[in-house]
Amino acid sequence: MTARRTQRTRDPEARRAALAVATMEVIAESGVGRTTHRAVAARAGLPLGATTYYFPTLDDLIAAGLRHAADAMRADLDEWAGRLAAASDLPAELTTLTSEYLADRRQVRIEYELCVAAARDAALRPLAETWMDGLPEILEPAVGAAAARDVCALLDGIILRALVTESDLDAPGLTAAIRRLIPAA
């Protein structure tokens, strides 16, 4: 009696998702122009044939990565909107959300790399604009357009500083700064 070789089951959706995530990581590190099926396959830990099977062209692969990133960003923004709408103390909740966001520094670096890459590559601009426009739109009804813009600029600066200096968030300082920017907060 011969032992049967067990065949590993393949989950096509999980592979597509893994390739989309890997695509965004490669784009963040190397830019769209240097993104290849081979680099994405290596990052995802999948055979090269998987990338071309699920995404026959490089444009298809890049579009899938961008869609995945945009969907994830929209989901994050939806969560922020819900939590901010329910918050009794908006500045404190914004600080908590920022702290939670910074907990995954690797992901934050990828997202900021994509924003910088968007300055060079028009294909990435809609993704960057999702975040840059999304949070002010959430805040505007509660604090007004000017304060929403100012708070977002503050958060971008604080997050970038934390990334560059590898420092912890000064939560009390951030909350106080947000209070100064929001009238009657």
PDB file of C-alpha atoms in Angstrom:
ATOM      1  CA  MET A   1       0.000   0.000   0.000  1.00  0.00           C
ATOM      2  CA  THR A   2       1.434   3.341  -1.019  1.00  0.00           C
ATOM      3  CA  ALA A   3       0.942   6.375   1.100  1.00  0.00           C
ATOM      4  CA  ARG A   4      -1.017   9.052  -0.697  1.00  0.00           C
ATOM      5  CA  ARG A   5       0.567  12.412  -0.862  1.00  0.00           C
ATOM      6  CA  THR A   6      -1.679  14.918   0.789  1.00  0.00           C
ATOM      7  CA  GLN A   7      -2.268  17.865  -1.399  1.00  0.00           C
ATOM      8  CA  ARG A   8      -2.327  21.243   0.217  1.00  0.00           C
ATOM      9  CA  THR A   9      -5.628  22.985  -0.280  1.00  0.00           C
ATOM     10  CA  ARG A  10      -5.372  26.331  -1.963  1.00  0.00           C
ATOM     11  CA  ASP A  11      -7.540  29.239  -1.029  1.00  0.00           C
ATOM     12  CA  PRO A  12      -7.728  31.503  -4.092  1.00  0.00           C
ATOM     13  CA  GLU A  13      -9.092  34.481  -2.160  1.00  0.00           C
ATOM     14  CA  ALA A  14      -6.381  34.188   0.486  1.00  0.00           C
ATOM     15  CA  ARG A  15      -3.754  34.083  -2.266  1.00  0.00           C
ATOM     16  CA  ARG A  16      -5.242  37.119  -3.992  1.00  0.00           C
ATOM     17  CA  ALA A  17      -5.256  39.008  -0.691  1.00  0.00           C
ATOM     18  CA  ALA A  18      -1.680  37.970   0.110  1.00  0.00           C
ATOM     19  CA  LEU A  19      -0.575  39.159  -3.312  1.00  0.00           C
ATOM     20  CA  ALA A  20      -2.413  42.472  -2.889  1.00  0.00           C
ATOM     21  CA  VAL A  21      -0.749  43.085   0.487  1.00  0.00           C
ATOM     22  CA  ALA A  22       2.654  42.112  -0.886  1.00  0.00           C
ATOM     23  CA  THR A  23       2.119  44.427  -3.865  1.00  0.00           C
ATOM     24  CA  MET A  24       1.557  47.404  -1.579  1.00  0.00           C
ATOM     25  CA  GLU A  25       4.653  46.537   0.442  1.00  0.00           C
ATOM     26  CA  VAL A  26       6.779  46.346  -2.705  1.00  0.00           C
ATOM     27  CA  ILE A  27       5.296  49.598  -4.041  1.00  0.00           C
ATOM     28  CA  ALA A  28       5.986  51.329  -0.728  1.00  0.00           C
ATOM     29  CA  GLU A  29       9.601  50.185  -0.740  1.00  0.00           C
ATOM     30  CA  SER A  30      10.454  50.409  -4.426  1.00  0.00           C
ATOM     31  CA  GLY A  31       7.796  52.466  -6.164  1.00  0.00           C
ATOM     32  CA  VAL A  32       5.318  51.446  -8.836  1.00  0.00           C
ATOM     33  CA  GLY A  33       7.922  51.561 -11.587  1.00  0.00           C
ATOM     34  CA  ARG A  34      10.055  48.920  -9.876  1.00  0.00           C
ATOM     35  CA  THR A  35       7.209  46.629  -8.893  1.00  0.00           C
ATOM     36  CA  THR A  36       7.371  43.285 -10.677  1.00  0.00           C
ATOM     37  CA  HIS A  37       5.484  40.002 -10.527  1.00  0.00           C
ATOM     38  CA  ARG A  38       8.705  38.374  -9.275  1.00  0.00           C
ATOM     39  CA  ALA A  39       9.210  40.872  -6.426  1.00  0.00           C
ATOM     40  CA  VAL A  40       5.584  40.534  -5.309  1.00  0.00           C
ATOM     41  CA  ALA A  41       5.701  36.731  -5.430  1.00  0.00           C
ATOM     42  CA  ALA A  42       8.877  36.706  -3.345  1.00  0.00           C
ATOM     43  CA  ARG A  43       7.360  39.101  -0.798  1.00  0.00           C
ATOM     44  CA  ALA A  44       4.169  37.018  -0.567  1.00  0.00           C
ATOM     45  CA  GLY A  45       6.102  33.755  -0.291  1.00  0.00           C
ATOM     46  CA  LEU A  46       4.260  32.357  -3.298  1.00  0.00           C
ATOM     47  CA  PRO A  47       5.487  30.956  -6.585  1.00  0.00           C
ATOM     48  CA  LEU A  48       5.866  33.409  -9.455  1.00  0.00           C
ATOM     49  CA  GLY A  49       3.160  31.541 -11.372  1.00  0.00           C
ATOM     50  CA  ALA A  50       0.618  32.511  -8.694  1.00  0.00           C
ATOM     51  CA  THR A  51       1.019  36.197  -9.469  1.00  0.00           C
ATOM     52  CA  THR A  52       0.492  35.753 -13.187  1.00  0.00           C
ATOM     53  CA  TYR A  53      -2.319  33.223 -12.666  1.00  0.00           C
ATOM     54  CA  TYR A  54      -4.369  35.588 -10.498  1.00  0.00           C
ATOM     55  CA  PHE A  55      -3.157  38.846 -12.081  1.00  0.00           C
ATOM     56  CA  PRO A  56      -2.078  38.287 -15.701  1.00  0.00           C
ATOM     57  CA  THR A  57      -0.707  41.802 -16.201  1.00  0.00           C
ATOM     58  CA  LEU A  58       1.364  43.982 -13.946  1.00  0.00           C
ATOM     59  CA  ASP A  59      -1.356  46.629 -14.166  1.00  0.00           C
ATOM     60  CA  ASP A  60      -3.871  44.082 -12.819  1.00  0.00           C
ATOM     61  CA  LEU A  61      -1.538  43.264  -9.925  1.00  0.00           C
ATOM     62  CA  ILE A  62      -0.904  46.911  -9.049  1.00  0.00           C
ATOM     63  CA  ALA A  63      -4.611  47.752  -9.313  1.00  0.00           C
ATOM     64  CA  ALA A  64      -5.433  44.888  -6.923  1.00  0.00           C
ATOM     65  CA  GLY A  65      -2.867  46.172  -4.441  1.00  0.00           C
ATOM     66  CA  LEU A  66      -4.226  49.704  -4.642  1.00  0.00           C
ATOM     67  CA  ARG A  67      -7.823  48.482  -4.254  1.00  0.00           C
ATOM     68  CA  HIS A  68      -6.844  46.434  -1.214  1.00  0.00           C
ATOM     69  CA  ALA A  69      -5.046  49.384   0.390  1.00  0.00           C
ATOM     70  CA  ALA A  70      -7.917  51.774  -0.361  1.00  0.00           C
ATOM     71  CA  ASP A  71     -10.459  49.324   1.106  1.00  0.00           C
ATOM     72  CA  ALA A  72      -8.370  48.905   4.254  1.00  0.00           C
ATOM     73  CA  MET A  73      -7.986  52.655   4.592  1.00  0.00           C
ATOM     74  CA  ARG A  74     -11.727  53.209   4.141  1.00  0.00           C
ATOM     75  CA  ALA A  75     -12.443  50.586   6.796  1.00  0.00           C
ATOM     76  CA  ASP A  76     -10.053  52.349   9.176  1.00  0.00           C
ATOM     77  CA  LEU A  77     -11.708  55.684   8.448  1.00  0.00           C
ATOM     78  CA  ASP A  78     -15.156  54.159   9.031  1.00  0.00           C
ATOM     79  CA  GLU A  79     -13.974  52.886  12.413  1.00  0.00           C
ATOM     80  CA  TRP A  80     -12.537  56.299  13.279  1.00  0.00           C
ATOM     81  CA  ALA A  81     -15.802  57.968  12.224  1.00  0.00           C
ATOM     82  CA  GLY A  82     -17.860  55.685  14.438  1.00  0.00           C
ATOM     83  CA  ARG A  83     -15.639  56.107  17.445  1.00  0.00           C
ATOM     84  CA  LEU A  84     -15.355  59.871  17.032  1.00  0.00           C
ATOM     85  CA  ALA A  85     -19.126  60.249  16.614  1.00  0.00           C
ATOM     86  CA  ALA A  86     -19.678  58.381  19.887  1.00  0.00           C
ATOM     87  CA  ALA A  87     -16.896  60.170  21.771  1.00  0.00           C
ATOM     88  CA  SER A  88     -17.782  62.426  24.663  1.00  0.00           C
ATOM     89  CA  ASP A  89     -14.259  63.914  24.512  1.00  0.00           C
ATOM     90  CA  LEU A  90     -13.216  64.328  20.866  1.00  0.00           C
ATOM     91  CA  PRO A  91      -9.592  65.421  21.522  1.00  0.00           C
ATOM     92  CA  ALA A  92      -8.993  62.509  23.901  1.00  0.00           C
ATOM     93  CA  GLU A  93     -10.518  60.020  21.448  1.00  0.00           C
ATOM     94  CA  LEU A  94      -8.420  61.390  18.571  1.00  0.00           C
ATOM     95  CA  THR A  95      -5.348  60.899  20.746  1.00  0.00           C
ATOM     96  CA  THR A  96      -6.390  57.330  21.572  1.00  0.00           C
ATOM     97  CA  LEU A  97      -6.989  56.554  17.885  1.00  0.00           C
ATOM     98  CA  THR A  98      -3.620  58.050  16.948  1.00  0.00           C
ATOM     99  CA  SER A  99      -1.888  55.999  19.625  1.00  0.00           C
ATOM    100  CA  GLU A 100      -3.581  52.814  18.410  1.00  0.00           C
ATOM    101  CA  TYR A 101      -2.646  53.668  14.823  1.00  0.00           C
ATOM    102  CA  LEU A 102       1.013  54.085  15.809  1.00  0.00           C
ATOM    103  CA  ALA A 103       1.038  50.687  17.540  1.00  0.00           C
ATOM    104  CA  ASP A 104       1.698  49.007  14.167  1.00  0.00           C
ATOM    105  CA  ARG A 105       4.725  51.059  13.083  1.00  0.00           C
ATOM    106  CA  ARG A 106       5.431  48.788  10.124  1.00  0.00           C
ATOM    107  CA  GLN A 107       1.986  49.453   8.644  1.00  0.00           C
ATOM    108  CA  VAL A 108       2.230  53.171   9.376  1.00  0.00           C
ATOM    109  CA  ARG A 109       5.603  53.291   7.580  1.00  0.00           C
ATOM    110  CA  ILE A 110       4.078  51.572   4.553  1.00  0.00           C
ATOM    111  CA  GLU A 111       1.201  54.051   4.458  1.00  0.00           C
ATOM    112  CA  TYR A 112       3.506  57.044   4.806  1.00  0.00           C
ATOM    113  CA  GLU A 113       5.852  55.624   2.164  1.00  0.00           C
ATOM    114  CA  LEU A 114       2.847  55.394  -0.138  1.00  0.00           C
ATOM    115  CA  CYS A 115       1.960  59.015   0.553  1.00  0.00           C
ATOM    116  CA  VAL A 116       5.500  60.096  -0.324  1.00  0.00           C
ATOM    117  CA  ALA A 117       5.434  57.858  -3.398  1.00  0.00           C
ATOM    118  CA  ALA A 118       2.165  59.544  -4.416  1.00  0.00           C
ATOM    119  CA  ALA A 119       4.087  62.790  -4.782  1.00  0.00           C
ATOM    120  CA  ARG A 120       6.100  61.084  -7.551  1.00  0.00           C
ATOM    121  CA  ASP A 121       3.509  58.740  -9.012  1.00  0.00           C
ATOM    122  CA  ALA A 122       0.043  59.900 -10.052  1.00  0.00           C
ATOM    123  CA  ALA A 123      -1.314  56.330  -9.879  1.00  0.00           C
ATOM    124  CA  LEU A 124      -0.881  56.404  -6.103  1.00  0.00           C
ATOM    125  CA  ARG A 125      -2.483  59.806  -5.501  1.00  0.00           C
ATOM    126  CA  PRO A 126      -6.084  58.574  -5.096  1.00  0.00           C
ATOM    127  CA  LEU A 127      -4.924  56.256  -2.313  1.00  0.00           C
ATOM    128  CA  ALA A 128      -3.084  59.048  -0.492  1.00  0.00           C
ATOM    129  CA  GLU A 129      -6.046  61.373  -0.980  1.00  0.00           C
ATOM    130  CA  THR A 130      -8.372  58.801   0.604  1.00  0.00           C
ATOM    131  CA  TRP A 131      -6.606  59.380   3.913  1.00  0.00           C
ATOM    132  CA  MET A 132      -5.798  63.054   3.446  1.00  0.00           C
ATOM    133  CA  ASP A 133      -9.422  63.907   2.600  1.00  0.00           C
ATOM    134  CA  GLY A 134     -11.145  61.245   4.706  1.00  0.00           C
ATOM    135  CA  LEU A 135     -10.250  62.348   8.200  1.00  0.00           C
ATOM    136  CA  PRO A 136     -10.987  66.056   7.627  1.00  0.00           C
ATOM    137  CA  GLU A 137     -14.392  65.054   6.201  1.00  0.00           C
ATOM    138  CA  ILE A 138     -15.093  63.071   9.371  1.00  0.00           C
ATOM    139  CA  LEU A 139     -14.068  65.925  11.652  1.00  0.00           C
ATOM    140  CA  GLU A 140     -15.568  68.856   9.732  1.00  0.00           C
ATOM    141  CA  PRO A 141     -19.207  68.510  10.881  1.00  0.00           C
ATOM    142  CA  ALA A 142     -18.108  68.545  14.521  1.00  0.00           C
ATOM    143  CA  VAL A 143     -15.343  71.159  14.470  1.00  0.00           C
ATOM    144  CA  GLY A 144     -15.585  73.118  11.204  1.00  0.00           C
ATOM    145  CA  ALA A 145     -13.447  72.980   8.078  1.00  0.00           C
ATOM    146  CA  ALA A 146     -10.524  75.078   9.332  1.00  0.00           C
ATOM    147  CA  ALA A 147     -10.151  73.212  12.626  1.00  0.00           C
ATOM    148  CA  ALA A 148     -10.504  69.832  10.863  1.00  0.00           C
ATOM    149  CA  ARG A 149      -7.710  70.774   8.452  1.00  0.00           C
ATOM    150  CA  ASP A 150      -5.504  72.034  11.302  1.00  0.00           C
ATOM    151  CA  VAL A 151      -6.052  68.947  13.466  1.00  0.00           C
ATOM    152  CA  CYS A 152      -5.198  66.669  10.550  1.00  0.00           C
ATOM    153  CA  ALA A 153      -2.023  68.627   9.824  1.00  0.00           C
ATOM    154  CA  LEU A 154      -1.084  68.290  13.497  1.00  0.00           C
ATOM    155  CA  LEU A 155      -1.754  64.532  13.469  1.00  0.00           C
ATOM    156  CA  ASP A 156       0.290  64.060  10.279  1.00  0.00           C
ATOM    157  CA  GLY A 157       3.201  65.922  11.832  1.00  0.00           C
ATOM    158  CA  ILE A 158       2.990  64.060  15.143  1.00  0.00           C
ATOM    159  CA  ILE A 159       2.779  60.678  13.391  1.00  0.00           C
ATOM    160  CA  LEU A 160       5.696  61.502  11.078  1.00  0.00           C
ATOM    161  CA  ARG A 161       7.796  62.698  14.021  1.00  0.00           C
ATOM    162  CA  ALA A 162       7.046  59.507  15.966  1.00  0.00           C
ATOM    163  CA  LEU A 163       8.094  57.434  12.948  1.00  0.00           C
ATOM    164  CA  VAL A 164      11.303  59.325  12.276  1.00  0.00           C
ATOM    165  CA  THR A 165      12.430  59.547  15.902  1.00  0.00           C
ATOM    166  CA  GLU A 166      11.012  56.145  16.894  1.00  0.00           C
ATOM    167  CA  SER A 167       9.538  57.881  19.902  1.00  0.00           C
ATOM    168  CA  ASP A 168       6.394  57.236  21.875  1.00  0.00           C
ATOM    169  CA  LEU A 169       3.383  59.441  21.446  1.00  0.00           C
ATOM    170  CA  ASP A 170       3.082  62.236  23.998  1.00  0.00           C
ATOM    171  CA  ALA A 171      -0.621  61.593  24.567  1.00  0.00           C
ATOM    172  CA  PRO A 172      -1.264  64.410  27.068  1.00  0.00           C
ATOM    173  CA  GLY A 173       0.614  66.867  24.834  1.00  0.00           C
ATOM    174  CA  LEU A 174      -1.313  65.784  21.741  1.00  0.00           C
ATOM    175  CA  THR A 175      -4.671  66.023  23.506  1.00  0.00           C
ATOM    176  CA  ALA A 176      -3.804  69.527  24.746  1.00  0.00           C
ATOM    177  CA  ALA A 177      -2.700  70.614  21.260  1.00  0.00           C
ATOM    178  CA  ILE A 178      -5.933  69.302  19.711  1.00  0.00           C
ATOM    179  CA  ARG A 179      -7.951  71.170  22.358  1.00  0.00           C
ATOM    180  CA  ARG A 180      -6.187  74.404  21.357  1.00  0.00           C
ATOM    181  CA  LEU A 181      -7.136  73.832  17.694  1.00  0.00           C
ATOM    182  CA  ILE A 182     -10.787  72.976  18.260  1.00  0.00           C
ATOM    183  CA  PRO A 183     -13.028  75.792  19.399  1.00  0.00           C
ATOM    184  CA  ALA A 184     -14.898  74.947  22.623  1.00  0.00           C
ATOM    185  CA  ALA A 185     -13.395  71.480  22.942  1.00  0.00           C
TER     186      ALA A 185
END
